[in-house]
Structures are given as C-alpha cells and as structure tokens.
Amino acid sequence: MQGTVATFDAATRSGLLLLDDGTELPFPARAFDASGLRLLRLGQRVRVETDTGGDVVRVTLPTMP
C-alpha cells in the first residue's frame, strides 16, 4: 500500500503516514530503519509494508524494491 508522510521526527526516526483512504498510520523507528533511507520529507509518497497485525514494518520509496 502507499501513503504520504504527514509527520517525521528525524531525532526519533518515527512518524505518521496518511494513507490514500485518509487513514492515519503511525510508524516506529524500526520501520524507518528497515528502509535504508536517511530522511523522509513531509508530503513525500512512500510504500508501506505491514505485518499480519497491521503494524508498519518497513517504509520505502515507491521506486525501491
């Protein structure tokens, strides 16, 4: 699934995503760390991977494999 970065705190490496259906989805530092990214910008489109419980496990750019 994809969404847009609504908030991102570089100090904690966590933030909040706004999914295409309007749902807000928080992501923890471990999901950002799993991406290999160095920074996210507000308004940036991202691809979101979740586990079976719906928790975000990885946030990547849509063009990354």
Backbone as JSON, one array per atom type, in Angstrom:
{
  "sequence": "MQGTVATFDAATRSGLLLLDDGTELPFPARAFDASGLRLLRLGQRVRVETDTGGDVVRVTLPTMP",
  "N": [[0.84, -1.17, 0.0], [0.3, 2.37, -0.34], [1.19, 5.66, 0.82], [1.31, 8.99, 2.24], [3.8, 11.01, 3.72], [3.0, 12.42, 6.72], [3.97, 13.37, 9.16], [7.31, 13.48, 10.39], [9.89, 12.71, 12.54], [13.12, 13.32, 12.78], [14.87, 12.91, 14.88], [13.78, 10.86, 16.48], [13.26, 9.08, 14.52], [10.72, 8.27, 13.71], [7.23, 8.48, 12.76], [4.21, 9.69, 11.15], [1.94, 8.45, 8.81], [-0.23, 9.22, 6.11], [-2.64, 7.45, 4.7], [-3.95, 6.56, 1.44], [-6.7, 6.32, 1.67], [-7.32, 8.05, 3.66], [-6.76, 7.24, 6.21], [-4.86, 7.49, 9.19], [-1.63, 6.39, 9.94], [0.67, 5.41, 12.19], [4.26, 5.09, 12.29], [7.01, 3.23, 13.56], [10.46, 3.73, 14.7], [11.93, 1.44, 14.01], [10.71, 0.57, 11.64], [11.35, 2.62, 9.88], [14.15, 2.41, 9.99], [14.47, -0.09, 8.79], [14.15, 0.52, 6.17], [16.41, 1.63, 5.02], [16.65, 4.22, 4.29], [17.69, 7.68, 4.66], [16.33, 9.94, 5.35], [13.04, 11.37, 5.52], [10.64, 13.39, 3.85], [8.08, 15.79, 4.53], [4.98, 15.24, 2.99], [5.99, 13.51, 1.13], [5.67, 10.71, -1.03], [5.27, 7.31, -0.12], [5.92, 3.79, 0.07], [4.31, 1.33, 1.98], [4.88, -1.31, 4.17], [3.27, -3.79, 6.02], [2.8, -5.92, 8.92], [1.03, -8.99, 9.75], [-0.61, -8.14, 11.79], [-1.1, -5.53, 11.22], [0.77, -3.63, 11.9], [3.27, -1.29, 11.0], [6.11, -2.31, 9.27], [8.04, -1.62, 7.49], [9.05, 1.21, 5.67], [9.31, 2.54, 2.55], [10.56, 4.08, -0.48], [8.4, 4.44, -3.31], [9.68, 3.58, -5.62], [11.64, 1.84, -4.84], [12.83, -1.52, -4.53]],
  "CA": [[0.0, 0.0, 0.0], [1.06, 3.61, -0.4], [0.68, 6.78, 1.6], [2.06, 10.24, 2.22], [4.38, 11.35, 5.02], [2.32, 13.54, 7.37], [4.96, 13.88, 10.11], [8.52, 12.68, 10.55], [10.81, 13.26, 13.52], [14.44, 12.76, 12.49], [15.52, 12.53, 16.13], [13.26, 9.56, 16.92], [13.13, 8.28, 13.3], [9.35, 7.77, 13.63], [6.33, 9.49, 12.21], [2.82, 9.38, 10.85], [1.62, 8.41, 7.39], [-1.62, 9.39, 5.73], [-2.9, 6.53, 3.61], [-4.78, 7.1, 0.36], [-8.11, 6.34, 2.09], [-7.45, 9.03, 4.73], [-6.38, 6.64, 7.5], [-3.55, 7.85, 9.74], [-0.9, 5.19, 10.32], [1.98, 5.74, 12.76], [5.32, 4.1, 12.06], [8.08, 3.33, 14.55], [11.83, 3.87, 14.21], [12.4, 0.19, 13.39], [10.19, 0.52, 10.27], [12.18, 3.54, 9.1], [15.49, 1.83, 9.92], [14.44, -1.21, 7.85], [14.06, 1.03, 4.8], [17.71, 2.03, 4.49], [16.61, 5.63, 3.95], [18.33, 8.58, 5.63], [15.44, 11.04, 5.69], [11.76, 11.49, 4.84], [10.15, 14.76, 3.79], [6.63, 15.92, 4.62], [4.34, 15.2, 1.68], [6.64, 12.53, 0.27], [4.95, 9.45, -1.22], [6.03, 6.15, 0.33], [5.29, 2.47, 0.07], [4.23, 0.87, 3.35], [4.73, -2.75, 4.38], [2.77, -4.08, 7.35], [2.75, -7.33, 9.29], [-0.34, -9.51, 9.79], [-1.36, -7.38, 12.78], [-1.31, -4.18, 10.72], [1.84, -2.74, 12.31], [4.21, -0.95, 9.93], [7.41, -2.95, 9.45], [9.0, -1.02, 6.57], [8.59, 2.36, 4.89], [10.28, 2.74, 1.48], [10.1, 4.87, -1.61], [7.66, 3.58, -4.25], [10.56, 3.07, -6.67], [12.61, 0.88, -4.27], [12.33, -2.91, -4.49]],
  "C": [[0.89, 1.23, 0.0], [0.39, 4.68, 0.44], [1.6, 7.97, 1.45], [2.58, 10.51, 3.62], [3.67, 12.58, 5.57], [3.23, 14.19, 8.4], [6.15, 12.94, 10.11], [9.45, 13.4, 11.49], [12.16, 12.59, 13.31], [15.16, 12.3, 13.75], [15.07, 11.15, 16.61], [13.12, 8.58, 15.76], [11.74, 7.62, 13.18], [8.45, 8.86, 13.1], [4.94, 8.97, 11.98], [2.61, 9.46, 9.35], [0.13, 8.63, 7.21], [-1.85, 8.51, 4.51], [-3.86, 7.15, 2.61], [-6.25, 7.17, 0.74], [-8.35, 7.3, 3.25], [-7.08, 8.51, 6.11], [-5.0, 7.13, 7.92], [-2.89, 6.58, 10.28], [0.47, 5.57, 10.87], [3.01, 4.67, 12.38], [6.45, 4.33, 13.06], [9.46, 3.44, 13.89], [12.3, 2.59, 13.5], [11.9, 0.04, 11.95], [10.98, 1.45, 9.36], [13.57, 2.96, 8.93], [15.56, 0.68, 8.91], [14.45, -0.76, 6.39], [15.42, 1.31, 4.18], [17.76, 3.49, 4.08], [17.3, 6.46, 5.02], [17.38, 9.65, 6.11], [14.12, 10.88, 4.93], [11.34, 12.95, 4.89], [8.63, 14.76, 3.91], [6.06, 15.98, 3.21], [4.92, 14.17, 0.73], [5.79, 11.26, 0.18], [5.86, 8.29, -0.82], [5.21, 4.88, 0.13], [5.38, 1.94, 1.49], [4.05, -0.64, 3.38], [4.31, -2.97, 5.82], [2.83, -5.57, 7.64], [1.28, -7.76, 9.35], [-1.22, -8.78, 10.79], [-1.63, -5.95, 12.37], [-0.26, -3.18, 11.15], [2.81, -2.51, 11.15], [5.57, -1.56, 10.24], [8.48, -2.35, 8.53], [8.33, 0.11, 5.8], [9.66, 2.63, 3.84], [9.71, 3.69, 0.44], [9.41, 3.95, -2.6], [8.55, 2.97, -5.33], [11.58, 2.05, -6.16], [12.0, -0.52, -4.28], [12.06, -3.39, -3.08]]
}
